[in-house]
PDB file of C-alpha atoms in Angstrom:
ATOM      1  CA  VAL A  25       0.107   0.047  -0.213  1.00 87.00           C
ATOM      2  CA  ILE A  26       2.905   2.434   0.939  1.00 89.00           C
ATOM      3  CA  GLU A  27       4.594   1.735  -2.625  1.00 89.00           C
ATOM      4  CA  LEU A  28       1.243   2.231  -4.377  1.00 91.00           C
ATOM      5  CA  LEU A  29       0.952   5.644  -2.668  1.00 91.00           C
ATOM      6  CA  GLU A  30       4.179   6.744  -3.240  1.00 90.00           C
ATOM      7  CA  LEU A  31       3.687   5.784  -7.030  1.00 92.00           C
ATOM      8  CA  SER A  32       0.343   7.544  -7.164  1.00 94.00           C
ATOM      9  CA  TYR A  33       1.144  10.841  -5.212  1.00 94.00           C
ATOM     10  CA  PRO A  34       4.843  11.286  -5.831  1.00 92.00           C
ATOM     11  CA  GLY A  35       6.349  13.860  -3.200  1.00 90.00           C
ATOM     12  CA  ARG A  36       3.632  13.720  -1.031  1.00 94.00           C
ATOM     13  CA  ARG A  37       4.219  12.979   2.944  1.00 95.00           C
ATOM     14  CA  ILE A  38       2.562   9.393   3.817  1.00 95.00           C
ATOM     15  CA  PHE A  39       1.162   8.948   7.409  1.00 96.00           C
ATOM     16  CA  VAL A  40       0.212   5.701   8.904  1.00 96.00           C
ATOM     17  CA  LEU A  41      -2.893   5.495  10.744  1.00 96.00           C
ATOM     18  CA  SER A  42      -3.750   2.368  12.930  1.00 96.00           C
ATOM     19  CA  HIS A  43      -6.176   1.275  15.358  1.00 95.00           C
ATOM     20  CA  SER A  44      -6.373  -1.416  17.853  1.00 92.00           C
ATOM     21  CA  TRP A  45      -5.062  -4.634  16.056  1.00 89.00           C
ATOM     22  CA  GLY A  46      -3.896  -2.546  13.112  1.00 92.00           C
ATOM     23  CA  GLY A  47      -1.616  -0.619  15.549  1.00 95.00           C
ATOM     24  CA  THR A  48      -0.004  -4.015  16.647  1.00 93.00           C
ATOM     25  CA  LEU A  49       0.550  -4.648  12.897  1.00 92.00           C
ATOM     26  CA  SER A  50       2.016  -1.086  12.553  1.00 96.00           C
ATOM     27  CA  ILE A  51       4.718  -1.624  15.309  1.00 96.00           C
ATOM     28  CA  ALA A  52       5.550  -4.984  13.285  1.00 93.00           C
ATOM     29  CA  TYR A  53       5.854  -2.934   9.953  1.00 94.00           C
ATOM     30  CA  LEU A  54       7.557  -0.094  11.409  1.00 96.00           C
ATOM     31  CA  SER A  55      10.192  -1.942  13.217  1.00 94.00           C
ATOM     32  CA  SER A  56      11.961  -1.962   9.999  1.00 94.00           C
ATOM     33  CA  PRO A  57      14.095   1.164   9.272  1.00 95.00           C
ATOM     34  CA  GLN A  58      13.633   0.736   5.754  1.00 94.00           C
ATOM     35  CA  HIS A  59       9.700   0.968   6.375  1.00 95.00           C
ATOM     36  CA  GLN A  60      10.400   3.865   8.695  1.00 95.00           C
ATOM     37  CA  ALA A  61      12.043   5.769   6.082  1.00 95.00           C
ATOM     38  CA  GLN A  62       8.941   5.729   3.517  1.00 94.00           C
ATOM     39  CA  VAL A  63       6.569   7.683   5.924  1.00 96.00           C
ATOM     40  CA  ALA A  64       6.737  10.672   7.430  1.00 96.00           C
ATOM     41  CA  GLY A  65       4.784   9.853  10.912  1.00 97.00           C
ATOM     42  CA  TRP A  66       2.436   7.570  12.509  1.00 98.00           C
ATOM     43  CA  ILE A  67      -0.746   8.311  14.469  1.00 98.00           C
ATOM     44  CA  ASP A  68      -1.968   5.156  16.873  1.00 98.00           C
ATOM     45  CA  VAL A  69      -5.473   4.949  18.200  1.00 97.00           C
ATOM     46  CA  ASP A  70      -5.705   2.438  21.127  1.00 96.00           C
ATOM     47  CA  GLY A  71      -3.162   0.233  19.198  1.00 95.00           C
ATOM     48  CA  PRO A  72      -1.243  -2.042  21.759  1.00 94.00           C
ATOM     49  CA  SER A  73       2.153  -3.587  21.522  1.00 94.00           C
ATOM     50  CA  ASP A  74       1.388  -6.340  23.960  1.00 91.00           C
ATOM     51  CA  LEU A  75      -1.913  -8.505  23.289  1.00 88.00           C
ATOM     52  CA  SER A  76      -2.037 -10.181  26.393  1.00 90.00           C
ATOM     53  CA  MET A  77      -5.620 -10.387  27.821  1.00 91.00           C
ATOM     54  CA  GLN A  78      -4.572 -10.056  31.477  1.00 94.00           C
ATOM     55  CA  PRO A  79      -4.861  -6.124  31.683  1.00 95.00           C
ATOM     56  CA  SER A  80      -8.367  -6.087  29.938  1.00 96.00           C
ATOM     57  CA  ARG A  81      -9.516  -8.851  32.639  1.00 97.00           C
ATOM     58  CA  ASP A  82      -8.262  -6.951  35.412  1.00 97.00           C
ATOM     59  CA  TRP A  83      -9.613  -3.600  34.372  1.00 97.00           C
ATOM     60  CA  ALA A  84     -12.953  -5.332  34.007  1.00 97.00           C
ATOM     61  CA  ALA A  85     -12.773  -7.046  37.167  1.00 98.00           C
ATOM     62  CA  SER A  86     -12.123  -3.670  38.729  1.00 97.00           C
ATOM     63  CA  GLU A  87     -14.790  -1.973  36.855  1.00 97.00           C
ATOM     64  CA  VAL A  88     -17.330  -4.554  38.142  1.00 98.00           C
ATOM     65  CA  GLU A  89     -16.160  -4.141  41.789  1.00 97.00           C
ATOM     66  CA  ARG A  90     -16.450  -0.335  41.514  1.00 96.00           C
ATOM     67  CA  ARG A  91     -20.276  -0.929  40.500  1.00 96.00           C
ATOM     68  CA  ILE A  92     -20.861  -3.340  43.265  1.00 97.00           C
ATOM     69  CA  LEU A  93     -19.556  -0.754  45.642  1.00 97.00           C
ATOM     70  CA  ARG A  94     -21.897   1.996  44.389  1.00 96.00           C
ATOM     71  CA  GLY A  95     -24.649  -0.356  44.603  1.00 97.00           C
ATOM     72  CA  GLU A  96     -25.501  -0.435  40.885  1.00 95.00           C
ATOM     73  CA  ASP A  97     -27.327  -3.491  39.565  1.00 95.00           C
ATOM     74  CA  VAL A  98     -25.541  -5.430  42.338  1.00 97.00           C
ATOM     75  CA  ALA A  99     -27.131  -8.942  41.482  1.00 97.00           C
ATOM     76  CA  ARG A 100     -26.252  -8.720  37.856  1.00 96.00           C
ATOM     77  CA  TRP A 101     -22.394  -7.501  38.676  1.00 97.00           C
ATOM     78  CA  SER A 102     -22.245 -10.008  41.653  1.00 98.00           C
ATOM     79  CA  THR A 103     -22.549 -12.550  39.079  1.00 97.00           C
ATOM     80  CA  VAL A 104     -20.145 -11.112  36.805  1.00 97.00           C
ATOM     81  CA  MET A 105     -17.626 -10.785  39.610  1.00 98.00           C
ATOM     82  CA  ALA A 106     -17.987 -14.565  40.657  1.00 98.00           C
ATOM     83  CA  TRP A 107     -17.340 -15.121  37.092  1.00 98.00           C
ATOM     84  CA  TYR A 108     -14.015 -13.442  36.927  1.00 98.00           C
ATOM     85  CA  ASP A 109     -13.170 -14.586  40.506  1.00 97.00           C
ATOM     86  CA  GLN A 110     -13.197 -18.296  38.991  1.00 97.00           C
ATOM     87  CA  ARG A 111     -11.140 -17.182  36.052  1.00 97.00           C
ATOM     88  CA  PRO A 112      -7.757 -15.287  37.232  1.00 96.00           C
ATOM     89  CA  VAL A 113      -6.372 -15.861  33.967  1.00 94.00           C
ATOM     90  CA  LEU A 114      -8.799 -15.947  30.849  1.00 91.00           C
ATOM     91  CA  THR A 115      -8.375 -18.705  28.089  1.00 87.00           C
ATOM     92  CA  PRO A 116      -9.619 -18.217  24.470  1.00 82.00           C
ATOM     93  CA  GLU A 117     -12.653 -19.745  25.531  1.00 86.00           C
ATOM     94  CA  ASP A 118     -13.598 -16.916  27.772  1.00 90.00           C
ATOM     95  CA  VAL A 119     -13.296 -14.211  25.068  1.00 87.00           C
ATOM     96  CA  ALA A 120     -16.564 -13.968  24.204  1.00 87.00           C
ATOM     97  CA  THR A 121     -18.047 -13.629  27.641  1.00 93.00           C
ATOM     98  CA  HIS A 122     -15.315 -11.477  28.449  1.00 94.00           C
ATOM     99  CA  GLN A 123     -15.817  -8.985  25.587  1.00 91.00           C
ATOM    100  CA  THR A 124     -19.828  -8.967  26.498  1.00 92.00           C
ATOM    101  CA  ASN A 125     -18.674  -7.659  29.941  1.00 95.00           C
ATOM    102  CA  VAL A 126     -16.218  -5.195  28.717  1.00 95.00           C
ATOM    103  CA  SER A 127     -18.710  -3.627  26.204  1.00 92.00           C
ATOM    104  CA  ALA A 128     -21.569  -3.347  28.925  1.00 93.00           C
ATOM    105  CA  LEU A 129     -19.071  -1.961  30.978  1.00 95.00           C
ATOM    106  CA  GLY A 130     -18.205   0.807  28.375  1.00 93.00           C
ATOM    107  CA  GLY A 131     -14.910  -0.126  27.649  1.00 94.00           C
ATOM    108  CA  ILE A 132     -15.241  -0.278  23.855  1.00 91.00           C
ATOM    109  CA  ILE A 133     -17.912   2.076  23.548  1.00 86.00           C
ATOM    110  CA  HIS A 134     -17.884   4.499  26.478  1.00 81.00           C
ATOM    111  CA  ASP A 135     -21.757   4.798  26.748  1.00 76.00           C
ATOM    112  CA  PRO A 136     -22.940   1.152  25.556  1.00 65.00           C
ATOM    113  CA  GLU A 137     -26.433   2.449  25.082  1.00 67.00           C
ATOM    114  CA  LYS A 138     -25.038   4.659  21.970  1.00 63.00           C
ATOM    115  CA  ASP A 139     -23.288   1.562  20.543  1.00 58.00           C
ATOM    116  CA  ARG A 140     -24.511   0.961  16.903  1.00 54.00           C
ATOM    117  CA  GLY A 141     -22.518  -2.149  16.562  1.00 53.00           C
ATOM    118  CA  LEU A 142     -18.853  -1.084  16.981  1.00 50.00           C
ATOM    119  CA  GLY A 143     -18.977  -2.845  20.571  1.00 49.00           C
ATOM    120  CA  SER A 144     -21.059  -5.967  19.726  1.00 54.00           C
ATOM    121  CA  LEU A 145     -19.926  -9.475  19.589  1.00 55.00           C
ATOM    122  CA  GLU A 146     -21.049  -9.908  16.223  1.00 56.00           C
ATOM    123  CA  LEU A 147     -19.097  -7.081  14.534  1.00 55.00           C
ATOM    124  CA  ASN A 148     -15.874  -7.919  16.650  1.00 56.00           C
ATOM    125  CA  PHE A 149     -15.804 -11.396  16.251  1.00 55.00           C
ATOM    126  CA  LEU A 150     -18.304 -12.987  14.102  1.00 56.00           C
ATOM    127  CA  SER A 151     -18.388 -10.483  10.978  1.00 56.00           C
ATOM    128  CA  PRO A 152     -16.291 -10.660   8.054  1.00 55.00           C
ATOM    129  CA  PHE A 153     -14.754  -7.088   9.158  1.00 52.00           C
ATOM    130  CA  CYS A 154     -13.636  -8.025  12.412  1.00 57.00           C
ATOM    131  CA  GLY A 155     -10.040  -8.481  13.527  1.00 54.00           C
ATOM    132  CA  LEU A 156     -10.230 -12.059  14.186  1.00 55.00           C
ATOM    133  CA  SER A 157     -11.459 -12.643  10.638  1.00 55.00           C
ATOM    134  CA  VAL A 158      -8.804 -10.443   9.057  1.00 52.00           C
ATOM    135  CA  LEU A 159      -6.082 -12.219  11.149  1.00 52.00           C
ATOM    136  CA  SER A 160      -7.177 -15.809  10.015  1.00 54.00           C
ATOM    137  CA  ASN A 161      -7.754 -14.798   6.423  1.00 51.00           C
ATOM    138  CA  SER A 162      -4.577 -12.933   6.094  1.00 48.00           C
ATOM    139  CA  SER A 163      -1.199 -14.728   5.623  1.00 50.00           C
ATOM    140  CA  PHE A 164       0.605 -11.323   5.270  1.00 46.00           C
ATOM    141  CA  SER A 165      -0.716 -10.101   8.876  1.00 48.00           C
ATOM    142  CA  ALA A 166       0.366 -13.565  10.354  1.00 48.00           C
ATOM    143  CA  ASN A 167       3.698 -13.609   8.532  1.00 51.00           C
ATOM    144  CA  VAL A 168       4.551  -9.744   9.602  1.00 45.00           C
ATOM    145  CA  VAL A 169       4.017 -10.783  13.343  1.00 45.00           C
ATOM    146  CA  SER A 170       5.341 -14.131  13.234  1.00 47.00           C
ATOM    147  CA  LEU A 171       8.515 -12.692  12.037  1.00 44.00           C
ATOM    148  CA  HIS A 172       8.856 -10.940  15.518  1.00 41.00           C
ATOM    149  CA  ALA A 173       6.860 -13.085  17.777  1.00 43.00           C
ATOM    150  CA  GLY A 174       7.502 -16.511  16.631  1.00 47.00           C
ATOM    151  CA  PRO A 175       4.660 -19.212  15.865  1.00 47.00           C
ATOM    152  CA  LEU A 176       1.497 -16.788  15.738  1.00 50.00           C
ATOM    153  CA  ASN A 177      -0.604 -17.045  19.159  1.00 61.00           C
ATOM    154  CA  LEU A 178      -2.728 -13.970  19.078  1.00 67.00           C
ATOM    155  CA  PHE A 179      -3.131 -13.672  22.926  1.00 71.00           C
ATOM    156  CA  HIS A 180       0.526 -13.964  23.343  1.00 77.00           C
ATOM    157  CA  ILE A 181       1.800 -11.329  21.074  1.00 86.00           C
ATOM    158  CA  ASP A 182       4.298  -8.900  22.675  1.00 90.00           C
ATOM    159  CA  LEU A 183       6.052  -6.413  20.348  1.00 93.00           C
ATOM    160  CA  SER A 184       7.027  -4.102  23.202  1.00 94.00           C
ATOM    161  CA  PRO A 185      10.701  -4.880  22.534  1.00 94.00           C
ATOM    162  CA  LEU A 186      10.477  -3.372  19.112  1.00 95.00           C
ATOM    163  CA  MET A 187       9.256   0.019  20.317  1.00 96.00           C
ATOM    164  CA  ASN A 188      12.630   1.781  21.073  1.00 96.00           C
ATOM    165  CA  GLY A 189      13.484   1.092  17.387  1.00 96.00           C
ATOM    166  CA  ILE A 190      10.694   3.376  16.317  1.00 97.00           C
ATOM    167  CA  THR A 191      11.789   6.917  15.997  1.00 97.00           C
ATOM    168  CA  LEU A 192       8.993   8.310  13.796  1.00 96.00           C
ATOM    169  CA  PRO A 193       7.244  11.477  14.652  1.00 97.00           C
ATOM    170  CA  THR A 194       4.481  10.020  16.754  1.00 98.00           C
ATOM    171  CA  LEU A 195       0.764  10.834  18.006  1.00 98.00           C
ATOM    172  CA  PHE A 196      -0.863   8.293  20.260  1.00 98.00           C
ATOM    173  CA  LEU A 197      -4.792   8.830  20.671  1.00 98.00           C
ATOM    174  CA  TRP A 198      -6.092   6.565  23.759  1.00 97.00           C
ATOM    175  CA  GLY A 199      -9.417   6.464  25.242  1.00 96.00           C
ATOM    176  CA  GLU A 200      -9.264   6.705  29.061  1.00 96.00           C
ATOM    177  CA  ASP A 201     -11.966   4.184  29.706  1.00 96.00           C
ATOM    178  CA  ASP A 202     -10.259   1.734  27.057  1.00 97.00           C
ATOM    179  CA  GLY A 203     -11.148  -1.823  28.521  1.00 96.00           C
ATOM    180  CA  VAL A 204     -10.063  -3.733  25.467  1.00 94.00           C
ATOM    181  CA  CYS A 205      -6.245  -2.020  25.815  1.00 96.00           C
ATOM    182  CA  PRO A 206      -6.302  -0.293  29.214  1.00 96.00           C
ATOM    183  CA  LEU A 207      -4.390   2.957  29.675  1.00 95.00           C
ATOM    184  CA  GLN A 208      -2.618   2.181  32.440  1.00 94.00           C
ATOM    185  CA  HIS A 209      -1.074  -0.803  31.109  1.00 94.00           C
ATOM    186  CA  ASP A 210      -0.666  -0.147  27.674  1.00 93.00           C
ATOM    187  CA  ILE A 211       0.876   3.430  27.543  1.00 94.00           C
ATOM    188  CA  PRO A 212       3.801   2.132  29.637  1.00 94.00           C
ATOM    189  CA  GLU A 213       4.418  -0.732  27.499  1.00 92.00           C
ATOM    190  CA  THR A 214       3.837   0.801  24.031  1.00 95.00           C
ATOM    191  CA  PHE A 215       4.164   4.723  24.187  1.00 95.00           C
ATOM    192  CA  GLU A 216       6.882   5.333  26.961  1.00 95.00           C
ATOM    193  CA  PRO A 217       9.605   2.870  25.353  1.00 95.00           C
ATOM    194  CA  LEU A 218       9.293   4.591  22.073  1.00 96.00           C
ATOM    195  CA  GLY A 219      12.553   5.539  20.339  1.00 97.00           C
ATOM    196  CA  THR A 220      10.959   8.834  19.225  1.00 97.00           C
ATOM    197  CA  PRO A 221      12.659  11.712  20.890  1.00 96.00           C
ATOM    198  CA  ALA A 222       9.948  13.527  23.262  1.00 96.00           C
ATOM    199  CA  ALA A 223       9.598  16.468  21.105  1.00 97.00           C
ATOM    200  CA  ARG A 224       8.370  14.717  18.276  1.00 97.00           C
ATOM    201  CA  ARG A 225       6.055  12.302  20.151  1.00 97.00           C
ATOM    202  CA  ARG A 226       2.955  13.129  22.019  1.00 98.00           C
ATOM    203  CA  LEU A 227       0.099  11.456  24.021  1.00 97.00           C
ATOM    204  CA  VAL A 228      -3.659  12.551  23.805  1.00 98.00           C
ATOM    205  CA  VAL A 229      -5.832  10.800  26.515  1.00 97.00           C
ATOM    206  CA  LEU A 230      -9.422  11.041  25.289  1.00 96.00           C
ATOM    207  CA  PRO A 231     -11.944  11.673  28.190  1.00 95.00           C
ATOM    208  CA  ASN A 232     -15.230   9.742  28.105  1.00 93.00           C
ATOM    209  CA  ALA A 233     -13.823   7.322  25.624  1.00 94.00           C
ATOM    210  CA  GLY A 234     -13.394   3.342  25.156  1.00 94.00           C
ATOM    211  CA  HIS A 235     -11.539   1.301  22.804  1.00 94.00           C
ATOM    212  CA  GLU A 236     -13.727   2.900  19.924  1.00 89.00           C
ATOM    213  CA  PRO A 237     -13.008   6.716  20.517  1.00 83.00           C
TER     214      PRO A 237
END
């Protein structure tokens, strides 16, 4: 795509804009100095270097506990809390239920009542546009990441060691209430280790925003 843009728009500056899984792919792509030389900058929206499910699981459990303490729908959230108590570590079989919980907690769309499908299980996991479908159908995506992470295991990808090698001007946009890639975990793992000088990188935390700002 970058080479096609260079041919189609000679002399124009090209910026990479990525979100979520696209951010992870961008890290793998931009870890190459040759690829960095082709673009003028990188804009990453809630795109992590580490796809471990543990931070998202811990975020959800903490949010559920807060709701119980505030007296919000205690019966419902107590049942959800019991589910997490039984699962200190999530497995791939737990993903669908966890995703539903994160969505209900506002970690995908900040106000779930305004969700028009972006936070739904169907779109995120079962539609032809979801990240998992792209992953399963794209040998390029698998190959790009496996070059750095070994045999592809979606929930064990950690590209944070590559961040120091990325020196492009960079803008990070992150939802304050992102429950998929929690701010408290992913900024130290992804933004802070960047090799980009401080004067050429910026983090903007978006209030009242989840994983889909």
